[in-house]
Coordinates of C-alpha atoms in Angstrom, one line a residue:
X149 CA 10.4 34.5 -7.1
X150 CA 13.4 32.9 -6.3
X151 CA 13.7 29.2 -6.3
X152 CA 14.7 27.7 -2.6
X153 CA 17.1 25.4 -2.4
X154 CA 18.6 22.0 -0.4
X155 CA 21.1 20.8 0.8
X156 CA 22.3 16.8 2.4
X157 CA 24.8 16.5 4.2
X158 CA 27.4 13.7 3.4
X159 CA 27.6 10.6 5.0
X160 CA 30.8 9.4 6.8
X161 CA 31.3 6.3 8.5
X162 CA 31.7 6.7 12.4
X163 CA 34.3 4.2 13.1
X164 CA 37.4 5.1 15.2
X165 CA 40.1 6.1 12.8
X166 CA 39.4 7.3 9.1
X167 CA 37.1 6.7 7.0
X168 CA 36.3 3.3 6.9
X169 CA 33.4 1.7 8.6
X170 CA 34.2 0.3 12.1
X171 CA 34.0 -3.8 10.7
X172 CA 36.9 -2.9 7.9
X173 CA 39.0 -1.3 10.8
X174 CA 38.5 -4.1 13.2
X175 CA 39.6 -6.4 9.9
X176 CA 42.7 -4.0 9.7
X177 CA 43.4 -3.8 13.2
X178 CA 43.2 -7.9 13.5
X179 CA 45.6 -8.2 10.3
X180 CA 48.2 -6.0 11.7
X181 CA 48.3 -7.6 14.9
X182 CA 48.5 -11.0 13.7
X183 CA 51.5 -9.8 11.7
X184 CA 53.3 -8.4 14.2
X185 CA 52.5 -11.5 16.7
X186 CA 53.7 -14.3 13.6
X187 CA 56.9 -11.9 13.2
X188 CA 57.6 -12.2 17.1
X189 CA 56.4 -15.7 16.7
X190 CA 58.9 -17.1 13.9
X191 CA 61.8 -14.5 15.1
X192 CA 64.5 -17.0 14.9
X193 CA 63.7 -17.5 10.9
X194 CA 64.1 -13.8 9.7
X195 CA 62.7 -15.0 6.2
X196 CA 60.0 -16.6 7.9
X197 CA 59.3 -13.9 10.4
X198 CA 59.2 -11.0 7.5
X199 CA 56.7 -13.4 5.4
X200 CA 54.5 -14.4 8.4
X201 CA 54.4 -10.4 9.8
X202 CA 53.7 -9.7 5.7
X203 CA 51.0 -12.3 4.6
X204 CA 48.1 -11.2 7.3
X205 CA 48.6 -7.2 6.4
X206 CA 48.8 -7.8 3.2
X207 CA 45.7 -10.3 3.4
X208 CA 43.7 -7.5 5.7
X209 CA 44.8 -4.6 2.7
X210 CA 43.4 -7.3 0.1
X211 CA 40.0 -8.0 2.0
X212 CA 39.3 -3.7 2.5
X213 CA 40.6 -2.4 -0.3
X214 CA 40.7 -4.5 -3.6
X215 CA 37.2 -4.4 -5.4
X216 CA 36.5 -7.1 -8.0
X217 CA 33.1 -8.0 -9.8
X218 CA 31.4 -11.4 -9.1
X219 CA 29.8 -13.2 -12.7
X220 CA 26.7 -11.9 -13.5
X221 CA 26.8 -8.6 -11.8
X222 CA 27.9 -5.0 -12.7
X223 CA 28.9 -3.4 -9.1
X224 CA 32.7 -3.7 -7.8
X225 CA 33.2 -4.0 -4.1
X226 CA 35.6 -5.0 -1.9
X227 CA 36.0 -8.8 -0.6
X228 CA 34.6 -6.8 2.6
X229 CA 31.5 -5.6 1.2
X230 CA 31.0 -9.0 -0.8
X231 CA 31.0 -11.1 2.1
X232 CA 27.7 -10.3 3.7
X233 CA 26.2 -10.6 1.0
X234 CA 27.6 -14.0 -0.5
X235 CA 26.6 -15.8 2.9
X236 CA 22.9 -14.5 2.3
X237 CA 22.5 -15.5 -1.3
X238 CA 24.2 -18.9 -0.2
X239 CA 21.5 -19.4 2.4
X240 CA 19.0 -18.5 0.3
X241 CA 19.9 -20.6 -2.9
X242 CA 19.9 -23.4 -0.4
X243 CA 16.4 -23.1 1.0
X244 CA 15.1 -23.1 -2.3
X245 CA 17.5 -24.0 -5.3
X246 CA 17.2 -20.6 -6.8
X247 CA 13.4 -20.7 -7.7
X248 CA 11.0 -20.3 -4.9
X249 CA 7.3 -21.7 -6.0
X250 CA 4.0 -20.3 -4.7
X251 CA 1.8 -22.8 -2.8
X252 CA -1.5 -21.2 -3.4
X253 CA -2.7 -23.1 -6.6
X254 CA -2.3 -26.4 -4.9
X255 CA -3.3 -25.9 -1.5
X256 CA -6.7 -24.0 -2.3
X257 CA -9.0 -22.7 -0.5
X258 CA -11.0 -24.2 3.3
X259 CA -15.1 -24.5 2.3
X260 CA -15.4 -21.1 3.8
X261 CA -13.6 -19.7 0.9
X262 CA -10.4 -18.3 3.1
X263 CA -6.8 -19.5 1.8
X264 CA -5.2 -21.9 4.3
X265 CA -2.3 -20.9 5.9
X266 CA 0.5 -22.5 3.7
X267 CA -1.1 -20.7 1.0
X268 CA 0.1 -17.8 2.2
X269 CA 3.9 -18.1 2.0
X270 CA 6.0 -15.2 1.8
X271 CA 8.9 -15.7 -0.9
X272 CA 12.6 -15.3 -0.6
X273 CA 13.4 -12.3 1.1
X274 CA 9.7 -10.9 2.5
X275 CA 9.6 -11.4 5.8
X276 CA 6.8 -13.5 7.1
X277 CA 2.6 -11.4 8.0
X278 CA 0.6 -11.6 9.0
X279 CA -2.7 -9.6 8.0
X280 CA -5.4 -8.0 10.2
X281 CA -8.3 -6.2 8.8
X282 CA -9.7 -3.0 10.8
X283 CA -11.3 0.0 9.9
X284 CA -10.2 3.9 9.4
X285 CA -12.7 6.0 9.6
X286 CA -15.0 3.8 8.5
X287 CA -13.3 2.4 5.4
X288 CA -11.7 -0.9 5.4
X289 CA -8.1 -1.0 5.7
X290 CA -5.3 -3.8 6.4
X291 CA -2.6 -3.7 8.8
X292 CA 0.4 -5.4 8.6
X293 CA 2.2 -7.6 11.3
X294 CA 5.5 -8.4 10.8
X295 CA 7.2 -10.5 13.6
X296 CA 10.2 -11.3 12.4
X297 CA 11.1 -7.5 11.7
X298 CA 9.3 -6.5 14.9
X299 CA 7.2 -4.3 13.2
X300 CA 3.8 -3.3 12.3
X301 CA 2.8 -1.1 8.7
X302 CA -0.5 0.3 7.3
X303 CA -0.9 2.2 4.0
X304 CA -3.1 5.6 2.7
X305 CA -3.1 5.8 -1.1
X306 CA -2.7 9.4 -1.9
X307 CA -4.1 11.6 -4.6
X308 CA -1.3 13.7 -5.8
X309 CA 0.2 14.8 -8.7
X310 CA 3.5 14.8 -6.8
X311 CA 6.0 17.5 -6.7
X312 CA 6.9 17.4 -10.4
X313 CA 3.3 18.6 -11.4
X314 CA 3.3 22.0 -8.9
X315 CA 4.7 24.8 -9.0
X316 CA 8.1 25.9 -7.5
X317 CA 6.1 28.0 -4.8
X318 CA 3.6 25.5 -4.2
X319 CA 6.4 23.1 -3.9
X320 CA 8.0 24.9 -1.4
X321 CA 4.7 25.0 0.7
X322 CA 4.0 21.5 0.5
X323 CA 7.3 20.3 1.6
X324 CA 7.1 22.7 4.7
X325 CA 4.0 21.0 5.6
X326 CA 5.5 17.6 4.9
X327 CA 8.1 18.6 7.6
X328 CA 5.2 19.5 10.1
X329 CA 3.8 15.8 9.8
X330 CA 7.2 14.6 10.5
X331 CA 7.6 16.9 13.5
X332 CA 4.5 15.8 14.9
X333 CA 5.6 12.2 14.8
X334 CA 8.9 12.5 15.5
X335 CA 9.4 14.8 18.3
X336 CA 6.7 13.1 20.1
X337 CA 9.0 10.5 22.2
X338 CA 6.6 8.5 23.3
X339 CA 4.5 7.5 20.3
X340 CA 5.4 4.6 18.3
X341 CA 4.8 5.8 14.6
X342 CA 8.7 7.0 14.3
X343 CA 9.2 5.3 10.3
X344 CA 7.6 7.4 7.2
X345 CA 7.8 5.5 3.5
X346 CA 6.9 7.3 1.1
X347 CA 6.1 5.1 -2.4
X348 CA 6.0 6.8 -6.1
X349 CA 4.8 3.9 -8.6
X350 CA 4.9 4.2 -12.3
X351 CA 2.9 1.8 -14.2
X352 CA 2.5 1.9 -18.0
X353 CA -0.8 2.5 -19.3
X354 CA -2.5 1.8 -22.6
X355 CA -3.1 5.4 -24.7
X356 CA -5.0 3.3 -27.4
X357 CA -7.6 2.0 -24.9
X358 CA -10.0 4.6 -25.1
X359 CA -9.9 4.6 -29.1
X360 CA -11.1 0.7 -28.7
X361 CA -13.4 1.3 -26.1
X362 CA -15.4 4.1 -28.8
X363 CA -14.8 1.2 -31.9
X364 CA -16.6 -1.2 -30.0
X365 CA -19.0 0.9 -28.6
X366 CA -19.6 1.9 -32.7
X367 CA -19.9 -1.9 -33.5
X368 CA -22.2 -2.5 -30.5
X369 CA -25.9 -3.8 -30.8
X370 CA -26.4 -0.9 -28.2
X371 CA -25.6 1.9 -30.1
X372 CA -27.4 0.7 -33.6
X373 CA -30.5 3.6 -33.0
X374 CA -28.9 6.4 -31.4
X375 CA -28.9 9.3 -33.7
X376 CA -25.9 10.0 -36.1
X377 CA -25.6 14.1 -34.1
X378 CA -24.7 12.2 -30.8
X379 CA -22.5 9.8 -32.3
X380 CA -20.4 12.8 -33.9
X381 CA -20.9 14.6 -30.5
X382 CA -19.2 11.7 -28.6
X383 CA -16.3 11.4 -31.4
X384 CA -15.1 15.1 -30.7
X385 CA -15.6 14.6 -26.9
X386 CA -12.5 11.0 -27.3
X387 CA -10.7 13.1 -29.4
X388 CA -10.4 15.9 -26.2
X389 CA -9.7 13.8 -23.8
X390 CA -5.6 13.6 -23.0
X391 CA -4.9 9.9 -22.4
X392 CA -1.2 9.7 -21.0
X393 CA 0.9 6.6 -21.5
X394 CA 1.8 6.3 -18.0
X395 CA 0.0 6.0 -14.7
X396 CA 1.0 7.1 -11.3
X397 CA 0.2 6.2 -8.2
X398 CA 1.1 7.4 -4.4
X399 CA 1.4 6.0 -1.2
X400 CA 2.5 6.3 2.5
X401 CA 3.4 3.8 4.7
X402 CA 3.5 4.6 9.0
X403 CA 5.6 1.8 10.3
X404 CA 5.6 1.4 14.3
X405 CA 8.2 -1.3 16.1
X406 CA 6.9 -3.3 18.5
X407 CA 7.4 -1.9 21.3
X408 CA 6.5 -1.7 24.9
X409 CA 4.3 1.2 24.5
X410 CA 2.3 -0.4 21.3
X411 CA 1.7 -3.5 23.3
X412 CA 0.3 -1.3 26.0
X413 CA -2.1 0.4 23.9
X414 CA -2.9 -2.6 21.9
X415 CA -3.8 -4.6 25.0
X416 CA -5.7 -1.5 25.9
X417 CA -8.1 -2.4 22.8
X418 CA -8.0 -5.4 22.4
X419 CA -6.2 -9.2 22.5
X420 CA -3.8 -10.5 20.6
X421 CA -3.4 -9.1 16.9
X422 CA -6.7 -7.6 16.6
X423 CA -5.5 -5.4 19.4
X424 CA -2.3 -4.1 17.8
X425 CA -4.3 -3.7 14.4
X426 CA -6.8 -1.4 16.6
X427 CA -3.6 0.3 17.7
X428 CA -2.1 1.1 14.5
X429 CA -5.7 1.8 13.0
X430 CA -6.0 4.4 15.6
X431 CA -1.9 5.6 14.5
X432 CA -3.4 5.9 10.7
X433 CA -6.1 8.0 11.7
X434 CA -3.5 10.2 13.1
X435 CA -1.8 10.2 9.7
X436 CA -4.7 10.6 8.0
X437 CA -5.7 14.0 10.2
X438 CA -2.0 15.3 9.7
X439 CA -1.7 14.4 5.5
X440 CA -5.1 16.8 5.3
X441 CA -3.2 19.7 7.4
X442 CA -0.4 18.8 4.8
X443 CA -3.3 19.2 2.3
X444 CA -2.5 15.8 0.7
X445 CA -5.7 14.3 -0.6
X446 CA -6.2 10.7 0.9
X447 CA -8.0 8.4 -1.2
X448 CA -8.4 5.6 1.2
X449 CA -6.4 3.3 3.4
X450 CA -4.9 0.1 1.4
X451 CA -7.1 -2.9 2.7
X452 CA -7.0 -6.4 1.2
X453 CA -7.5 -6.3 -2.0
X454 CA -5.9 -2.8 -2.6
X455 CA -2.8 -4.2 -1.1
X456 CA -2.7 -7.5 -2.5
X457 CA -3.0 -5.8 -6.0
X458 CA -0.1 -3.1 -5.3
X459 CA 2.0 -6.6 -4.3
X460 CA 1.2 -8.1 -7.6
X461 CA 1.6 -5.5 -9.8
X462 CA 5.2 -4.6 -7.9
X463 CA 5.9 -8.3 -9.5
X464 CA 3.8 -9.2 -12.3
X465 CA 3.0 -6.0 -13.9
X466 CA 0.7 -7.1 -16.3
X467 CA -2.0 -7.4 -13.7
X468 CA -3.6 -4.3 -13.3
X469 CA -3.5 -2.4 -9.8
X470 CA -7.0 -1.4 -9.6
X471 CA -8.3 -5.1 -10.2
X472 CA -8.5 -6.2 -6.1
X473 CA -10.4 -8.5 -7.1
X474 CA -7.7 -11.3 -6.7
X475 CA -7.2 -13.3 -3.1
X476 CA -4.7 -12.6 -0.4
X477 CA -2.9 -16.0 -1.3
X478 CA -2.2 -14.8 -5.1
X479 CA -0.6 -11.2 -4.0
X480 CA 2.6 -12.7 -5.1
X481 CA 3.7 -14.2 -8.1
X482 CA 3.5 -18.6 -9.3
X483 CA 7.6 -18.6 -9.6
X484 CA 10.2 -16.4 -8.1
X485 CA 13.8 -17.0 -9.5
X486 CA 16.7 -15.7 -7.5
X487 CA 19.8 -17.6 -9.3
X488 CA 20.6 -14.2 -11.6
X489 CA 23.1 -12.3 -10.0
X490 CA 21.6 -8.8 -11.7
X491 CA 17.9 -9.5 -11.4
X492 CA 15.3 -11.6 -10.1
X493 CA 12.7 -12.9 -12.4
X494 CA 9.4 -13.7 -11.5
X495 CA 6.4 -15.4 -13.2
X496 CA 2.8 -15.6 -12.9
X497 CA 0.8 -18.6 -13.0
X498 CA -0.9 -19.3 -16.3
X499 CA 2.0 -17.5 -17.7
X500 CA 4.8 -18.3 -19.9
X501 CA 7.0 -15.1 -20.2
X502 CA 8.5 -14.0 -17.3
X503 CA 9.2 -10.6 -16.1
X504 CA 12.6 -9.1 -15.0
X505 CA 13.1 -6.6 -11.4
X506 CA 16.3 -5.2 -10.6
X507 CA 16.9 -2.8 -7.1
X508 CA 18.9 0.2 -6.7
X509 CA 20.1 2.1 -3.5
X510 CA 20.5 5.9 -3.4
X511 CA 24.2 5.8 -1.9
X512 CA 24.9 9.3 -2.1
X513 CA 22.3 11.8 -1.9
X514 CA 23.0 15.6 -3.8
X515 CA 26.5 17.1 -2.6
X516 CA 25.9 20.3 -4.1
X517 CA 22.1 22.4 -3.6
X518 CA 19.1 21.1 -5.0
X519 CA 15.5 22.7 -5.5
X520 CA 12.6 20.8 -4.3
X521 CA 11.7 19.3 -7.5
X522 CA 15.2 17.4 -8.0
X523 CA 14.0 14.1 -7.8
X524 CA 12.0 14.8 -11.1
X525 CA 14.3 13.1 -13.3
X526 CA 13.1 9.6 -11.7
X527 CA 9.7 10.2 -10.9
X528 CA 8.6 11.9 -14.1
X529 CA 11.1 11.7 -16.6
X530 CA 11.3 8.2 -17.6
X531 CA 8.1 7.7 -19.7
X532 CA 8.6 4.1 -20.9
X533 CA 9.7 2.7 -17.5
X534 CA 7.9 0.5 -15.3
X535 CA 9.2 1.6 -11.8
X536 CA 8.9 1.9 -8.3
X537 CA 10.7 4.8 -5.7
X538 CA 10.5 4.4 -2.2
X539 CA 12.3 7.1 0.1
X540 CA 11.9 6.0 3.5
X541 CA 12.5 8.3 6.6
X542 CA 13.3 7.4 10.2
X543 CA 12.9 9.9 12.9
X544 CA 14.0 11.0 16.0
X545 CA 13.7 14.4 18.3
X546 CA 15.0 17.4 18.0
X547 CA 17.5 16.9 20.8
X548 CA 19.1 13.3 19.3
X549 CA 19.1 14.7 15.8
X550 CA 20.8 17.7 17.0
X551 CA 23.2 15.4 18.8
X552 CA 23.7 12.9 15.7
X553 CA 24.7 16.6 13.6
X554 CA 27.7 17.3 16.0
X555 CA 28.9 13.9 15.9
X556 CA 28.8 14.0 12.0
X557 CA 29.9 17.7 11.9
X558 CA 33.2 16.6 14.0
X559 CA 34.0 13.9 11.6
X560 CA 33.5 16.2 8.8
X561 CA 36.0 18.7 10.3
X562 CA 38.7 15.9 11.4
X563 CA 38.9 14.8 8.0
X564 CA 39.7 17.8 6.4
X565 CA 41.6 19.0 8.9
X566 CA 43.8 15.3 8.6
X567 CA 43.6 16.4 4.5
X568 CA 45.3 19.4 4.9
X569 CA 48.0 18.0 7.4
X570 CA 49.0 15.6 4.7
X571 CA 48.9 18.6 2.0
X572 CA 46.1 16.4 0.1
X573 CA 43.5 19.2 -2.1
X574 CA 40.2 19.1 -0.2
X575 CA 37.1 18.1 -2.4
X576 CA 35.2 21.4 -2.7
X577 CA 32.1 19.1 -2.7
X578 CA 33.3 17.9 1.1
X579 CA 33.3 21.0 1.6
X580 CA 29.8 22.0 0.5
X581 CA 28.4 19.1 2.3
X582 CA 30.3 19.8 5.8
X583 CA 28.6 23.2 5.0
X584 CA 25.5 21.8 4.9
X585 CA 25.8 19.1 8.2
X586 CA 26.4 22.4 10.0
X587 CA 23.4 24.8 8.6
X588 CA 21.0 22.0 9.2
X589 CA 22.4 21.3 12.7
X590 CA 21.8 25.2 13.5
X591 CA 17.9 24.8 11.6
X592 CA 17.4 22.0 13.6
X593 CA 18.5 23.8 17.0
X594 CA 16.9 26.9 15.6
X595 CA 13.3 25.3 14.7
X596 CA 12.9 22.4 17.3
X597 CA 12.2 20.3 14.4
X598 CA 12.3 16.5 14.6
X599 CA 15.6 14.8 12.3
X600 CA 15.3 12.3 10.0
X601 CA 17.6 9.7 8.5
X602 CA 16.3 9.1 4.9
X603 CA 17.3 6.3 2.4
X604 CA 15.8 5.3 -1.1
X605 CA 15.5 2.6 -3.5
X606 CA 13.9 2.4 -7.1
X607 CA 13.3 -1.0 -8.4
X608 CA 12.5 -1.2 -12.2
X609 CA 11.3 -3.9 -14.0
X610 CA 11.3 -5.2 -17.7
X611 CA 10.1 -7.9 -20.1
X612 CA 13.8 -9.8 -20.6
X613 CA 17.1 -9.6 -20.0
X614 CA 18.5 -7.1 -22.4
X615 CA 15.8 -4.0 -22.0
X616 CA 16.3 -4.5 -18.4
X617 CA 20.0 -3.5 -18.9
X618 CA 19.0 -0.8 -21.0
X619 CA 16.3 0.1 -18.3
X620 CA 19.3 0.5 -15.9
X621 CA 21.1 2.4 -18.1
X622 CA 18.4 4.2 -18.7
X623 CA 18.2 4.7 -14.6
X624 CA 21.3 5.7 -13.8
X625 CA 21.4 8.3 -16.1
X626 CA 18.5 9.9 -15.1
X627 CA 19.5 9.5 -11.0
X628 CA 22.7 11.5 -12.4
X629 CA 20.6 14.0 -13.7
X630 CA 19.1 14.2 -10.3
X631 CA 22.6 14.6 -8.7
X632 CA 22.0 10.8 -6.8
X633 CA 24.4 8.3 -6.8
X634 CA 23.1 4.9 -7.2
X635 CA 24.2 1.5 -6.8
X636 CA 22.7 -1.8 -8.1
X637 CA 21.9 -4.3 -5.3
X638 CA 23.4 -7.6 -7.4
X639 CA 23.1 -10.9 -5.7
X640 CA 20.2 -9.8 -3.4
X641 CA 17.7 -8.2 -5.3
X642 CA 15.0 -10.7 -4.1
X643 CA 14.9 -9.0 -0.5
X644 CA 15.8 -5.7 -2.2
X645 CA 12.6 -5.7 -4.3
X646 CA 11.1 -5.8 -0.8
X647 CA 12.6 -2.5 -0.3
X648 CA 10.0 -0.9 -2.4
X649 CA 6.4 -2.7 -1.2
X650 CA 4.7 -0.8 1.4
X651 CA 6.6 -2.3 4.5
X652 CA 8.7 0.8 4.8
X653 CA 11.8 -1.7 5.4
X654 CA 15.5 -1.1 3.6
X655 CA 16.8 1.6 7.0
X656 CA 18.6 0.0 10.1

């Protein structure tokens, strides 16, 4: 059987001229005319009127196209792509000096046992929730309000090996009914679901743990009288079982704006919050129905404590995952620090060592044909590292997607068209991927299905400062392996991080 393949297209910024993003022409465009208007301006001088027509251009050229590398970070970017970026991390060290310092240990908890509300600040970089409990068929789940982002998010854990542990045919299946689940959400104008996340955590485990378990179980009062046969019996059983030194775990996050539609229906159920959360309840029992045709195995939705411990263990991973035992108030960690420019270090309470997160961006998806399992390098191949990968897709119908392909597909062709005009050698990968814009524009008209525009992050985390770098080493080799171009997020990893939690955020 022959392996199917892939392929992305490439994305190309849809300014007016070029290939530059439409801010970094309007920088150009405004340097060149305030050139030409100081030469016109200082024309009696001519040595004045060639440096004033000189200094803005060359200023403009300076801000677009000179990279240089802050302290403390390892990405080069222009002035351009700095600035954004410096004014948030400004903003930010001035709200909190750097280190941002839970509340819930000293505000406690009412007599009713429930956190007050300035126990439950967000840290640097989450936007603020607000947290509504409902139920999906019949288990307890949590959905998340998020007014500042406009948005609303609920969460199915999902038992799956993932596509690393099927085989090729079986991969090929499951991603054509992944694309059904997408169609049914996306070409359906109307219904407010229209965001996908899809998470992919890797946790380290303990091998060992089962070999203590049986030496204490030997040491135990409990086990003093049983017979010596059914002590040997339960030794060769531990030595069968496989214990793996890594865990992982799945999830998938439906994220639905606020819009006029959801308010309808969630006034139709009920007031306020609760009736949005009855809304969105009624959205994930949609999702649930459709991951079953996709035969995806739900476990259950993500309510309180399930959430709260996915949020801790994103930050402090020495909490376990599956103890939700922990309050709502303590889902994040005692100290977040933000003053590292290529990480952001977070501690728990009752904890002296700190533990280190750093936030990549998939910039450039594979230019060349992939199989279905090419992200298998990240999600399977990296056995000692604590991570999390979030690919996040945002659809729209048929007829828009179709409509956003021949808008890309014309830049694709103006640019090589401008490259062979100037007698420049065209990039056979440009031309693999223009290939590619135009064969999934004709499956798209071809199939009806719904588009999507997909990004991902992987945030990884380590015990200091040095295995963290060679964590990201260890990364970036492994995304190169997977024919992804990454790019560490330095200077904003605290909102990055956020990126990867089950808020299906980090897509425009």
């Amino acid at each position: 059987m022959s392996t199917r393949t892939y392929q992305f297209g490439k994305h190309r910024p849809t300014g007016l001229v070029g290939r530059r993003d439409l801010g970094e022409q309007a920088v150009l465009g405004c340097g060149a005319g305030g050139g030409i208007a100081c030469g016109f301006l200082f024309n009696s001088v001519p040595l004045l009127a060639g440096l004033s027509l000189a200094l803005p251009i060359v200023l403009a050229l300076v801000i677009v196209y000179l990279p240089y590398r802050p302290r403390g970070t390892s990405q080069r970017r222009t002035i351009y792509r700095w600035w954004r970026i410096n004014r948030y991390r400004k903003k930010a060290l001035a709200r909190t000096g750097g280190v941002w310092v839970s509340p819930a240990v000293e505000a406690g908890v009412r007599r009713d046992g429930t956190p007050p509300d300035t126990a439950l600040t967000s840290p640097e970089g989450i936007a603020g929730m607000t947290w509504v409990p409902v139920t999906v068929r019949g288990q307890q789940a949590v959905v998340v309000l998020q007014p500042e982002a406009g948005c609303v998010t609920s969460t199915l854990e999902i038992a799956s090996p993932g596509l690393g542990g099927k085989e090729v045919g079986e991969q090929v299946v499951a991603l054509e009914r992944w694309g059904e689940l997408l169609d049914a959400f996306g070409n359906t104008e109307e219904h407010p679901v229209k965001r996908v996340q899809i998470l992919a955590r890797q946790m380290k485990s303990d091998p060992y743990a089962h070999r203590r378990f049986v030496a204490q179980r030997d040491e135990s009062a409990a086990t003093a009288s049983a017979p010596q046969w059914l002590r040997d019996s339960y030794d060769v059983l531990s030595d069968a079982v496989s214990t793996s030194a890594e865990e992982h775990r799945y999830y998938i996050t439906a994220h639905a704006r606020f819009t006029r539609d959801l308010a309808a229906d969630g006034a139709a159920r009920g007031a306020g919050d609760e009736g949005i959360a009855a809304a969105m309840a009624a959205y994930m029992e949609e999702l649930w129905a459709r991951c079953e045709d996709a035969d995806l195995s739900v476990i259950a939705p993500l309510d309180e404590g399930r959430m709260t411990a996915f949020i801790r263990n994103s930050f402090d991973p020495d909490h376990a995952i599956w103890d939700t035992g922990i309050p709502r108030a303590h889902a994040f960690p005692r100290n977040m620090d933000i003053r590292g420019g290529g990480y952001v270090a977070t501690r728990a309470a009752g904890s002296t060592n700190s533990w280190y997160h750093a936030t990549a961006a998939v910039v450039s998806w594979p230019s060349t044909p992939v199989g279905p399992d090419f992200l298998a390098p990240l999600l399977i191949g990296m056995p000692d590292v604590i991570r999390t990968m979030a690919i996040t897709q945002d659809l729209e119908p048929n007829d828009k997607a179709v409509e956003r392909m021949l808008r890309e597909d014309t830049n694709n062709q103006a640019e090589m068209i401008r490259d062979r005009q100037r007698g420049k050698n065209i990039d056979p990968r440009d031309v693999i991927a223009a290939n590619a814009t135009g064969s999934r524009g004709m499956a798209l008209a071809v199939s009806g299905a719904a588009g999507a525009s997909v990004v991902g992050y992987i945030t990884i985390s380590a015990r200091s400062e040095a295995e963290l770098e060679k964590t990201k080493r260890t990364t970036a080799s492994r995304a190169r392996n997977a024919h992804l171009r990454i790019e560490w997020l330095d200077l904003e990893h605290a909102r990055a991080v956020a990126n990867t939690l089950p808020f299906a955020g980090g897509i425009k």
